[in-house]
Amino acid sequence: MIVKQSVSSTLARAFLYIVLVSLLSTGLALVTLSSSLSDAQAVNIAGSLRMQSYRMGYDLQANPAMLPEHQKKYTASLNSPVFHALNRWYVPANVRERYAQIHAAWGEMQQQLQAGNQTWYQQNIANYVGNINEFVFALQQYAEKKVMLVAVFAALGFMTILLVIFFTLERIRLHVVSPLESLVVASKKIQEGVFHIPPLHTDLPNELGMLSRSFTAMTNELHKFYRSLEEKVSEKTQDLQQANRMLEVLYNCSQAMNTSSMDPLSFRHILQIIRQHEHVECIEMLVGENWSIREGSEVPDGNWQTIPVTMQDTVFGQLRWQAEPNTPPAQMMQSVSNMLGRGLFFNQAKKHYQQLLLMEERATIARELHDSLAQVLSYLRIQMALLNRSIPQENPMARQIIEDFSKALNDAYRQLRELLSTFRLTLQQADLSAALQEMIEPLRAQTPAQIHLDCRMPTQALDAQQQVHLLQLVREAVLNAIKHANASEISVSCISSPDGGHAVYVRDNGRGIQSLDEPAGHYGLNIMHERAQRLGGKLAISCPVTGGTLVSLSFSTDTGSASGAAAS
């Protein structure tokens, strides 16, 4: 960047102007004074001309012998070199005219003196001397004018120097002091972090103008950097706040999952935490097609954001919510989804483990019954057969008693075998629908009837104990239909309602149940009623008008645990 007019050159020019004005005024004064050096001599010589004029009049009258010599001196005085300098252009015209008049009159006066015309001389000497007086006065005025001219030159030089100094100081104030003050004020504002500074003197052609332009550019760059840093700090602060909020939410969610049992209340608590800490209108977890937990009210025509709920490679369902775009953070929601997936996996695994414990316990009871009671009943059956052979045919009463006893013993043995079959029920699935399918599959081989399964009851609504009771109750109902209904179709339906109520229906198209009173020695219906009571529900057996038999079970779980269940 080129400086057109530097401060140093401006000051140098100002000092040069002052020196030049001083030299000019001093030179003019000196020249004027030098021209005045012979003014006194000219006045003296001009004044002596008056005396010499009167002396030549006296010589003409009383001392004629001295007249030539005095004429010669007068002529020398009148033609003195001092008077020759009066012929220059700068000498006033009246001085030159007076001198020319005297010089011209002297020629006539000299002729009359040489002629000895005393009378004429006496008559004209007064006028001649008067001309000399006027010439002397003109010389005096000319000398005074030169003195005045010296004073004028000195005054003009002084005033000019003062003006140059004033304009120089004013220029320094405008081009140096004021820009420096603006720069100082701007520096203080920038020091305080304020970058909106007053306009600087960027139009100046000197170093301060260049400095102001550079300072303005630097201020703009600093403002950009400062604003960029503020934005970055703000972004980092928001990121840290968001990360802190995410950590807090995830910590609370992990605390909600850190329970002995992962039930629907735990999952609902996690959704409540998300909705409480984030701006979420509605959040819902869907598991399969039959179970959901929702927090908040759905916004009509609102957009849903959805991510899958997974554990490893298993997809349990999906988590969806209604909120502003990119809210809550996708990373946090993915973590929550993974957490819910682990919770569902843990819930399923724990339920499966509890089922296995129950199955193991029942298998142990079955083994004990088989090794004890079943052996005794088998032994009694053998002994009864031997007894029946040893009694003669002629004793009908004894044979009738033995026959009745054998029949009761066979019924007891059959009931024991059914009980053992029930106790030996094994399941490899924790999912209710899969467990029902696994339980029904072996029964299909025992009947030509078509067995249909429609399970819309969420697995999470039941604990392991309830699920086992439900499975055994459905198995007993299906077995009864296979054995007694002579049906071609058997349908099993399990449904749930949003209020936590559940219903199970086992329907066949057979001949229908003849009596609700269970025959002596049979305990299947009683066991089914007991299982219904353990589920906290009610079992009903009826004959629909369309035919067949309908076994219905209605029960409910805790409303808080299953309020999210939905039936199709």
Coordinates of C-alpha atoms in Angstrom, one line a residue:
M1 CA 0.0 0.0 0.0
I2 CA 1.5 3.3 -1.1
V3 CA 1.3 6.5 1.0
K4 CA 0.6 9.5 -1.1
Q5 CA 1.3 12.2 1.5
S6 CA 3.3 11.1 4.5
V7 CA 3.2 13.0 7.8
S8 CA 6.9 13.6 7.8
S9 CA 6.7 15.1 4.2
T10 CA 3.8 17.3 5.3
L11 CA 5.7 18.6 8.3
A12 CA 8.8 19.1 6.2
R13 CA 6.8 21.1 3.6
A14 CA 5.3 23.2 6.4
F15 CA 8.8 24.0 7.9
L16 CA 10.0 24.7 4.4
Y17 CA 7.2 27.2 3.8
I18 CA 8.0 28.9 7.1
V19 CA 11.7 29.1 6.2
L20 CA 10.9 30.4 2.7
V21 CA 8.5 33.0 4.0
S22 CA 11.1 34.1 6.6
L23 CA 13.8 34.3 4.0
L24 CA 11.5 36.2 1.6
S25 CA 10.3 38.7 4.2
T26 CA 13.9 39.2 5.5
G27 CA 15.3 39.5 2.0
L28 CA 12.8 42.1 1.0
A29 CA 13.5 44.0 4.2
L30 CA 17.2 43.8 3.7
V31 CA 16.9 44.9 0.1
T32 CA 14.7 47.8 1.2
L33 CA 17.1 48.7 4.0
S34 CA 20.1 48.5 1.6
S35 CA 18.4 50.9 -0.8
S36 CA 18.0 53.3 2.2
L37 CA 21.6 53.5 3.1
S38 CA 22.2 56.6 0.8
D39 CA 18.9 58.3 1.7
A40 CA 20.5 60.3 4.5
Q41 CA 23.3 61.4 2.3
A42 CA 20.9 62.4 -0.5
V43 CA 18.9 64.5 2.0
N44 CA 22.0 66.1 3.3
I45 CA 23.3 66.9 -0.2
A46 CA 19.9 68.2 -1.2
G47 CA 19.8 70.3 1.9
S48 CA 23.3 71.7 1.1
L49 CA 22.0 72.8 -2.3
R50 CA 19.9 75.5 -0.6
M51 CA 22.9 76.9 1.3
Q52 CA 25.1 76.8 -1.8
S53 CA 22.4 78.6 -3.8
Y54 CA 22.3 81.4 -1.2
R55 CA 26.1 81.5 -1.0
M56 CA 26.4 81.9 -4.8
G57 CA 23.9 84.9 -4.6
Y58 CA 26.2 86.4 -1.9
D59 CA 29.3 85.7 -4.1
L60 CA 27.5 87.4 -7.0
Q61 CA 27.0 90.5 -4.9
A62 CA 30.1 90.6 -2.6
N63 CA 32.7 88.1 -3.6
P64 CA 32.6 87.4 -7.3
A65 CA 36.1 85.8 -7.3
M66 CA 34.7 82.7 -5.4
L67 CA 31.7 82.3 -7.6
P68 CA 33.3 80.0 -10.2
E69 CA 34.6 77.7 -7.5
H70 CA 31.3 77.6 -5.7
Q71 CA 29.5 77.0 -9.0
K72 CA 31.7 74.0 -9.6
K73 CA 31.0 72.6 -6.1
Y74 CA 27.2 73.2 -6.6
T75 CA 27.4 71.4 -10.0
A76 CA 29.3 68.5 -8.4
S77 CA 26.7 68.3 -5.6
L78 CA 23.8 68.5 -7.9
N79 CA 25.3 65.7 -10.1
S80 CA 26.3 63.6 -7.1
P81 CA 26.1 59.8 -7.7
V82 CA 23.5 59.6 -4.9
F83 CA 21.1 61.5 -7.2
H84 CA 21.9 59.3 -10.2
A85 CA 20.3 56.4 -8.3
L86 CA 17.0 58.3 -8.4
N87 CA 16.6 57.5 -12.0
R88 CA 15.6 53.8 -11.3
W89 CA 12.0 52.5 -12.0
Y90 CA 11.1 51.8 -8.4
V91 CA 11.9 55.5 -7.3
P92 CA 8.7 57.5 -7.0
A93 CA 7.9 59.7 -9.9
N94 CA 7.6 62.9 -7.9
V95 CA 11.1 62.5 -6.6
R96 CA 12.4 62.0 -10.1
E97 CA 10.3 65.0 -11.3
R98 CA 11.6 67.3 -8.5
Y99 CA 15.1 66.4 -9.3
A100 CA 14.6 67.0 -13.0
Q101 CA 13.1 70.4 -12.2
I102 CA 16.0 71.4 -10.1
H103 CA 18.5 70.1 -12.6
A104 CA 16.7 72.0 -15.4
A105 CA 16.4 75.2 -13.3
W106 CA 20.1 75.1 -12.5
G107 CA 21.0 75.4 -16.1
E108 CA 19.2 78.8 -16.4
M109 CA 20.5 79.8 -12.9
Q110 CA 24.0 79.1 -14.0
Q111 CA 23.6 81.2 -17.2
Q112 CA 22.4 84.2 -15.2
L113 CA 25.3 83.8 -12.7
Q114 CA 27.8 83.7 -15.5
A115 CA 26.1 86.8 -17.0
G116 CA 26.3 88.5 -13.6
N117 CA 22.6 89.3 -13.6
Q118 CA 22.3 89.8 -9.9
T119 CA 18.8 91.3 -10.1
W120 CA 17.3 88.3 -11.9
Y121 CA 19.1 85.9 -9.5
Q122 CA 17.7 87.7 -6.5
Q123 CA 14.3 87.6 -7.9
N124 CA 14.3 83.8 -8.8
I125 CA 16.4 82.4 -6.0
A126 CA 13.5 82.0 -3.7
N127 CA 11.6 79.8 -6.2
Y128 CA 14.6 77.8 -6.9
V129 CA 15.2 77.2 -3.2
G130 CA 11.6 76.3 -2.9
N131 CA 12.0 73.6 -5.6
I132 CA 15.0 72.3 -3.6
N133 CA 12.9 72.2 -0.4
E134 CA 10.2 70.3 -2.3
F135 CA 12.9 67.9 -3.5
V136 CA 14.2 67.4 0.0
F137 CA 10.7 66.8 1.3
A138 CA 10.1 64.2 -1.5
L139 CA 13.4 62.5 -0.6
Q140 CA 12.3 62.5 3.1
Q141 CA 8.9 61.0 2.2
Y142 CA 10.6 58.4 0.0
A143 CA 12.9 57.4 2.9
E144 CA 9.9 57.2 5.2
K145 CA 8.1 55.0 2.7
K146 CA 11.0 52.6 2.5
V147 CA 11.0 52.3 6.3
M148 CA 7.3 51.7 6.3
L149 CA 7.8 49.1 3.5
V150 CA 10.3 47.3 5.7
A151 CA 7.8 47.3 8.5
V152 CA 5.1 46.0 6.2
F153 CA 7.3 43.3 4.9
A154 CA 8.2 42.2 8.4
A155 CA 4.5 42.2 9.5
L156 CA 3.4 40.3 6.4
G157 CA 6.2 37.8 6.9
F158 CA 5.2 37.3 10.6
M159 CA 1.5 37.0 9.7
T160 CA 2.3 34.6 6.9
I161 CA 4.4 32.5 9.3
L162 CA 1.6 32.5 11.8
L163 CA -0.9 31.4 9.1
V164 CA 1.5 28.7 7.9
I165 CA 1.9 27.5 11.5
F166 CA -1.9 27.7 12.1
F167 CA -2.7 25.7 9.0
T168 CA 0.0 23.3 9.8
L169 CA -1.3 22.7 13.3
E170 CA -4.8 22.4 12.0
R171 CA -3.7 19.9 9.3
I172 CA -1.8 18.0 12.0
R173 CA -4.9 18.0 14.2
L174 CA -7.1 16.8 11.3
H175 CA -4.6 14.3 9.8
V176 CA -2.7 13.2 12.9
V177 CA -4.2 14.0 16.3
S178 CA -7.8 13.2 15.4
P179 CA -7.0 9.9 13.7
L180 CA -4.8 8.9 16.6
E181 CA -7.6 9.7 19.1
S182 CA -10.0 7.6 17.0
L183 CA -7.5 4.8 16.9
V184 CA -7.1 5.0 20.7
V185 CA -10.9 4.9 21.2
A186 CA -11.2 2.0 18.8
S187 CA -8.4 0.1 20.6
K188 CA -10.1 0.6 24.0
K189 CA -13.4 -0.7 22.5
I190 CA -11.7 -3.7 21.0
Q191 CA -9.9 -4.3 24.3
E192 CA -13.4 -4.4 25.9
G193 CA -14.6 -6.9 23.2
V194 CA -16.7 -4.4 21.3
F195 CA -15.9 -4.6 17.6
H196 CA -18.5 -2.1 16.3
I197 CA -16.2 0.9 16.4
P198 CA -16.8 4.4 15.0
P199 CA -15.6 5.0 11.4
L200 CA -11.9 5.7 11.3
H201 CA -10.1 8.2 9.0
T202 CA -9.5 5.7 6.2
D203 CA -9.5 8.3 3.5
L204 CA -6.4 10.1 4.6
P205 CA -3.4 9.8 2.2
N206 CA -0.8 9.5 4.9
E207 CA 0.5 6.8 7.2
L208 CA -2.4 7.2 9.6
G209 CA -4.9 6.7 6.8
M210 CA -3.1 3.5 5.9
L211 CA -3.0 2.5 9.6
S212 CA -6.7 3.3 9.9
R213 CA -7.4 1.1 6.9
S214 CA -5.3 -1.7 8.2
F215 CA -6.8 -1.3 11.7
T216 CA -10.3 -1.4 10.2
A217 CA -9.5 -4.5 8.2
M218 CA -7.9 -6.1 11.3
T219 CA -11.0 -5.2 13.3
N220 CA -13.2 -6.8 10.8
E221 CA -11.1 -10.0 10.7
L222 CA -11.0 -10.0 14.5
H223 CA -14.7 -9.6 14.6
K224 CA -15.1 -12.5 12.2
F225 CA -12.7 -14.7 14.3
Y226 CA -14.3 -13.6 17.5
R227 CA -17.8 -14.3 16.2
S228 CA -16.6 -17.6 14.8
L229 CA -15.1 -18.5 18.1
E230 CA -18.3 -17.5 19.9
E231 CA -20.3 -19.6 17.5
K232 CA -17.9 -22.5 18.0
V233 CA -17.9 -22.1 21.8
S234 CA -21.7 -21.9 21.7
E235 CA -21.9 -25.0 19.5
K236 CA -19.5 -26.8 21.9
T237 CA -21.5 -25.6 24.9
Q238 CA -24.7 -26.8 23.3
D239 CA -23.0 -30.1 22.4
L240 CA -21.8 -30.5 25.9
Q241 CA -25.2 -29.6 27.3
Q242 CA -26.8 -32.0 25.0
A243 CA -24.2 -34.7 25.8
N244 CA -24.8 -34.1 29.5
R245 CA -28.6 -34.3 29.0
M246 CA -28.1 -37.5 27.0
L247 CA -25.9 -38.9 29.7
E248 CA -28.4 -38.0 32.3
V249 CA -31.3 -39.5 30.3
L250 CA -29.3 -42.7 29.6
Y251 CA -28.2 -42.9 33.2
N252 CA -31.8 -42.6 34.4
C253 CA -32.9 -45.2 31.8
S254 CA -30.2 -47.6 32.9
Q255 CA -31.3 -47.1 36.5
A256 CA -34.8 -47.9 35.4
M257 CA -33.5 -51.1 33.8
N258 CA -31.4 -52.0 36.8
T259 CA -34.2 -53.9 38.5
S260 CA -34.7 -57.5 39.5
S261 CA -37.4 -58.0 36.9
M262 CA -37.9 -56.3 33.6
D263 CA -41.7 -55.8 33.4
P264 CA -43.8 -53.4 31.4
L265 CA -43.6 -50.9 34.2
S266 CA -39.8 -50.7 33.6
F267 CA -40.3 -50.1 29.9
R268 CA -43.0 -47.5 30.6
H269 CA -40.7 -45.7 33.1
I270 CA -38.0 -45.5 30.4
L271 CA -40.4 -43.9 28.0
Q272 CA -41.5 -41.5 30.7
I273 CA -37.9 -40.4 31.3
I274 CA -37.5 -39.7 27.5
R275 CA -40.6 -37.7 27.4
Q276 CA -39.8 -35.8 30.6
H277 CA -36.3 -34.8 29.5
E278 CA -36.8 -34.2 25.8
H279 CA -39.4 -32.3 23.8
V280 CA -41.4 -35.3 22.7
E281 CA -45.1 -35.1 22.1
C282 CA -45.7 -38.8 22.0
I283 CA -43.4 -41.9 22.2
E284 CA -44.4 -45.5 21.7
M285 CA -42.6 -48.8 21.8
L286 CA -44.2 -51.5 19.6
V287 CA -43.3 -55.1 20.2
G288 CA -44.5 -57.6 17.6
E289 CA -48.1 -57.0 16.5
N290 CA -49.9 -57.3 19.9
W291 CA -48.1 -55.2 22.4
S292 CA -47.3 -51.5 22.7
I293 CA -46.5 -49.0 25.4
R294 CA -47.3 -45.3 24.7
E295 CA -46.5 -42.1 26.6
G296 CA -48.1 -38.9 25.6
S297 CA -50.9 -38.0 23.1
E298 CA -50.5 -38.5 19.4
V299 CA -50.5 -35.4 17.3
P300 CA -52.9 -35.7 14.4
D301 CA -51.1 -35.6 11.0
G302 CA -47.8 -35.5 12.9
N303 CA -44.7 -37.2 11.5
W304 CA -43.4 -40.2 13.3
Q305 CA -39.7 -40.9 13.6
T306 CA -38.9 -44.6 13.8
I307 CA -36.0 -46.8 14.7
P308 CA -35.9 -50.6 15.3
V309 CA -35.6 -52.1 18.7
T310 CA -32.9 -54.8 18.4
M311 CA -30.6 -57.0 20.4
Q312 CA -27.7 -58.3 18.4
D313 CA -29.4 -59.6 15.2
T314 CA -32.9 -60.0 16.7
V315 CA -35.5 -57.4 16.0
F316 CA -38.1 -57.2 18.8
G317 CA -40.1 -54.3 17.5
Q318 CA -39.7 -50.6 16.9
L319 CA -39.5 -47.4 18.8
R320 CA -41.2 -44.4 17.3
W321 CA -41.9 -40.8 18.5
Q322 CA -43.4 -37.5 17.4
A323 CA -41.2 -34.5 17.9
E324 CA -39.4 -31.7 16.1
P325 CA -36.9 -32.9 13.4
N326 CA -33.7 -34.2 14.8
T327 CA -35.2 -34.1 18.3
P328 CA -34.3 -36.0 20.5
P329 CA -30.8 -36.7 19.2
A330 CA -30.6 -39.8 17.0
Q331 CA -27.6 -41.1 18.8
M332 CA -29.4 -41.0 22.2
M333 CA -32.5 -42.6 20.8
Q334 CA -30.4 -45.4 19.2
S335 CA -28.9 -46.0 22.6
V336 CA -32.3 -46.0 24.2
S337 CA -33.5 -48.4 21.5
N338 CA -30.6 -50.7 22.2
M339 CA -31.3 -50.5 25.9
L340 CA -34.9 -51.4 25.4
G341 CA -33.8 -54.3 23.1
R342 CA -31.5 -55.6 25.9
G343 CA -34.4 -55.2 28.3
L344 CA -36.8 -57.2 26.1
F345 CA -34.1 -59.8 25.6
F346 CA -33.5 -60.0 29.3
N347 CA -37.2 -60.2 30.0
Q348 CA -37.6 -63.0 27.5
A349 CA -34.6 -64.8 28.7
K350 CA -35.6 -64.5 32.3
K351 CA -39.1 -65.7 31.5
H352 CA -37.7 -68.6 29.6
Y353 CA -35.5 -69.4 32.6
Q354 CA -38.4 -69.3 35.0
Q355 CA -40.4 -71.5 32.6
L356 CA -37.5 -74.0 32.6
L357 CA -37.4 -73.9 36.4
L358 CA -41.1 -74.6 36.5
M359 CA -40.8 -77.3 33.9
E360 CA -38.0 -78.9 35.8
E361 CA -39.9 -78.7 39.0
R362 CA -42.9 -80.3 37.4
A363 CA -40.8 -82.9 35.7
T364 CA -39.3 -83.8 39.0
I365 CA -42.8 -84.2 40.5
A366 CA -43.7 -86.3 37.5
R367 CA -40.7 -88.5 38.0
E368 CA -41.5 -88.9 41.7
L369 CA -45.1 -89.8 40.8
H370 CA -44.0 -92.2 38.2
D371 CA -41.5 -93.9 40.5
S372 CA -43.9 -94.1 43.4
L373 CA -47.6 -93.8 42.8
A374 CA -47.5 -95.1 39.2
Q375 CA -45.6 -98.2 40.3
V376 CA -48.0 -98.8 43.1
L377 CA -51.0 -98.5 40.7
S378 CA -49.3 -100.8 38.2
Y379 CA -48.7 -103.3 41.0
L380 CA -52.3 -103.1 42.1
R381 CA -53.5 -103.6 38.5
I382 CA -51.4 -106.8 38.3
Q383 CA -52.7 -108.0 41.6
M384 CA -56.3 -107.3 40.7
A385 CA -55.8 -109.3 37.4
L386 CA -54.5 -112.2 39.5
L387 CA -57.3 -111.9 42.0
N388 CA -59.9 -111.8 39.2
R389 CA -58.5 -115.1 37.9
S390 CA -58.5 -116.8 41.3
I391 CA -62.2 -116.1 42.1
P392 CA -64.6 -118.6 40.7
Q393 CA -67.2 -117.7 38.2
E394 CA -70.0 -118.8 40.6
N395 CA -69.4 -115.8 42.8
P396 CA -70.9 -113.0 40.8
M397 CA -70.9 -110.5 43.6
A398 CA -67.2 -110.8 44.3
R399 CA -66.5 -110.6 40.6
Q400 CA -68.6 -107.5 40.3
I401 CA -66.7 -105.9 43.2
I402 CA -63.4 -106.8 41.6
E403 CA -64.6 -105.4 38.2
D404 CA -65.7 -102.1 39.8
F405 CA -62.4 -102.0 41.7
S406 CA -60.4 -102.7 38.5
K407 CA -62.3 -100.0 36.6
A408 CA -61.6 -97.4 39.3
L409 CA -58.0 -98.5 39.4
N410 CA -57.7 -98.2 35.6
D411 CA -59.3 -94.7 35.7
A412 CA -56.9 -93.7 38.4
Y413 CA -54.0 -95.0 36.4
R414 CA -55.2 -93.1 33.3
Q415 CA -55.7 -89.9 35.3
L416 CA -52.2 -90.3 36.6
R417 CA -50.8 -90.8 33.1
E418 CA -52.5 -87.6 32.0
L419 CA -51.2 -85.8 35.0
L420 CA -47.7 -87.0 34.3
S421 CA -48.1 -85.9 30.6
T422 CA -49.1 -82.5 31.8
F423 CA -46.2 -82.3 34.3
R424 CA -43.8 -83.3 31.6
L425 CA -44.8 -80.5 29.3
T426 CA -41.5 -78.9 28.0
L427 CA -41.1 -75.6 26.2
Q428 CA -38.2 -74.2 24.4
Q429 CA -39.8 -70.8 23.7
A430 CA -40.4 -67.8 26.0
D431 CA -42.6 -66.1 23.4
L432 CA -46.3 -66.9 24.1
S433 CA -47.3 -67.4 20.5
A434 CA -44.2 -69.6 19.8
A435 CA -44.8 -71.5 23.0
L436 CA -48.4 -72.2 22.1
Q437 CA -47.4 -73.3 18.6
E438 CA -44.8 -75.6 20.1
M439 CA -47.3 -77.0 22.6
I440 CA -50.0 -77.6 20.0
E441 CA -47.8 -79.1 17.3
P442 CA -47.5 -82.6 19.1
L443 CA -51.3 -82.6 19.6
R444 CA -51.9 -82.3 15.8
A445 CA -50.5 -85.8 15.4
Q446 CA -53.1 -87.2 17.8
T447 CA -56.2 -86.1 15.8
P448 CA -57.3 -85.7 12.2
A449 CA -59.0 -82.4 13.2
Q450 CA -57.5 -79.1 12.0
I451 CA -56.1 -77.1 14.9
H452 CA -56.0 -73.3 14.3
L453 CA -54.1 -70.9 16.5
D454 CA -54.7 -67.1 16.6
C455 CA -52.5 -65.5 19.3
R456 CA -52.8 -61.8 19.7
M457 CA -51.9 -61.7 23.4
P458 CA -48.5 -60.0 24.2
T459 CA -46.0 -62.2 25.8
Q460 CA -44.8 -59.3 28.0
A461 CA -48.3 -59.1 29.7
L462 CA -47.7 -62.4 31.5
D463 CA -45.1 -63.6 33.8
A464 CA -43.6 -67.1 33.5
Q465 CA -46.0 -68.6 36.1
Q466 CA -49.0 -67.2 34.4
Q467 CA -47.8 -68.2 31.0
V468 CA -47.3 -71.8 32.1
H469 CA -50.8 -71.9 33.7
L470 CA -52.2 -70.6 30.4
L471 CA -50.3 -73.1 28.3
Q472 CA -51.5 -76.0 30.4
L473 CA -55.0 -74.8 30.5
V474 CA -55.1 -74.5 26.7
R475 CA -53.5 -77.9 26.4
E476 CA -56.1 -79.5 28.6
A477 CA -59.0 -77.9 26.7
V478 CA -57.5 -79.0 23.3
L479 CA -57.0 -82.5 24.7
N480 CA -60.6 -82.7 25.9
A481 CA -61.8 -81.6 22.4
I482 CA -59.6 -84.2 20.8
K483 CA -60.8 -87.0 23.1
H484 CA -64.4 -86.2 23.5
A485 CA -65.7 -83.8 20.9
N486 CA -65.1 -85.8 17.7
A487 CA -64.5 -82.5 16.0
S488 CA -63.1 -81.7 12.6
E489 CA -61.8 -78.2 13.5
I490 CA -60.4 -76.9 16.8
S491 CA -59.6 -73.2 17.1
V492 CA -57.6 -71.5 19.8
S493 CA -57.8 -67.7 20.1
C494 CA -55.9 -65.5 22.6
I495 CA -56.6 -61.8 22.6
S496 CA -56.0 -58.8 24.8
S497 CA -57.7 -55.4 25.3
P498 CA -56.0 -52.0 26.0
D499 CA -57.3 -52.0 29.6
G500 CA -55.3 -55.1 30.6
G501 CA -58.0 -57.6 30.1
H502 CA -57.2 -60.9 28.4
A503 CA -59.4 -63.7 26.9
V504 CA -58.7 -67.2 25.7
Y505 CA -61.2 -69.1 23.6
V506 CA -61.0 -72.8 22.7
R507 CA -63.8 -73.7 20.3
D508 CA -64.5 -77.0 18.4
N509 CA -67.3 -78.0 16.0
G510 CA -67.9 -81.4 17.6
R511 CA -70.9 -82.9 19.2
G512 CA -70.8 -80.6 22.2
I513 CA -70.4 -81.3 25.9
Q514 CA -73.2 -83.3 27.3
S515 CA -72.9 -82.2 31.0
L516 CA -70.8 -79.8 32.9
D517 CA -70.7 -82.3 35.8
E518 CA -67.4 -84.1 35.7
P519 CA -67.7 -87.9 36.0
A520 CA -66.4 -89.6 39.2
G521 CA -62.7 -90.2 39.1
H522 CA -62.1 -87.4 36.5
Y523 CA -60.4 -84.2 37.6
G524 CA -59.6 -82.4 34.4
L525 CA -62.3 -79.8 34.6
N526 CA -61.5 -79.1 38.3
I527 CA -57.8 -78.7 37.5
M528 CA -58.8 -76.2 34.7
H529 CA -60.9 -74.2 37.1
E530 CA -58.1 -74.2 39.6
R531 CA -55.7 -72.9 37.0
A532 CA -58.2 -70.1 36.0
Q533 CA -58.4 -69.1 39.7
R534 CA -54.5 -69.0 39.8
L535 CA -54.6 -66.6 36.9
G536 CA -57.2 -64.5 38.7
G537 CA -59.8 -65.2 36.1
K538 CA -62.9 -67.1 35.4
L539 CA -63.4 -70.3 33.3
A540 CA -66.7 -70.9 31.4
I541 CA -67.7 -73.9 29.3
S542 CA -70.7 -73.5 27.0
C543 CA -72.4 -74.9 24.0
P544 CA -72.9 -72.2 21.3
V545 CA -76.1 -72.3 19.2
T546 CA -73.9 -73.0 16.2
G547 CA -72.8 -76.3 17.8
G548 CA -69.7 -77.6 19.4
T549 CA -68.1 -76.6 22.7
L550 CA -66.7 -73.2 23.7
V551 CA -64.2 -73.0 26.6
S552 CA -63.6 -69.4 27.5
L553 CA -61.2 -67.9 30.0
S554 CA -61.2 -64.3 31.0
F555 CA -58.6 -62.8 33.3
S556 CA -56.7 -59.5 33.7
T557 CA -53.2 -58.5 34.7
D558 CA -52.1 -55.3 36.5
T559 CA -53.4 -52.3 34.6
G560 CA -50.1 -50.5 35.0
S561 CA -48.2 -53.4 33.6
A562 CA -50.3 -54.0 30.6
S563 CA -52.0 -50.8 29.8
G564 CA -50.1 -50.6 26.6
A565 CA -51.4 -53.9 25.2
A566 CA -53.5 -53.6 22.1
A567 CA -55.8 -56.0 20.4
S568 CA -56.3 -56.1 16.7

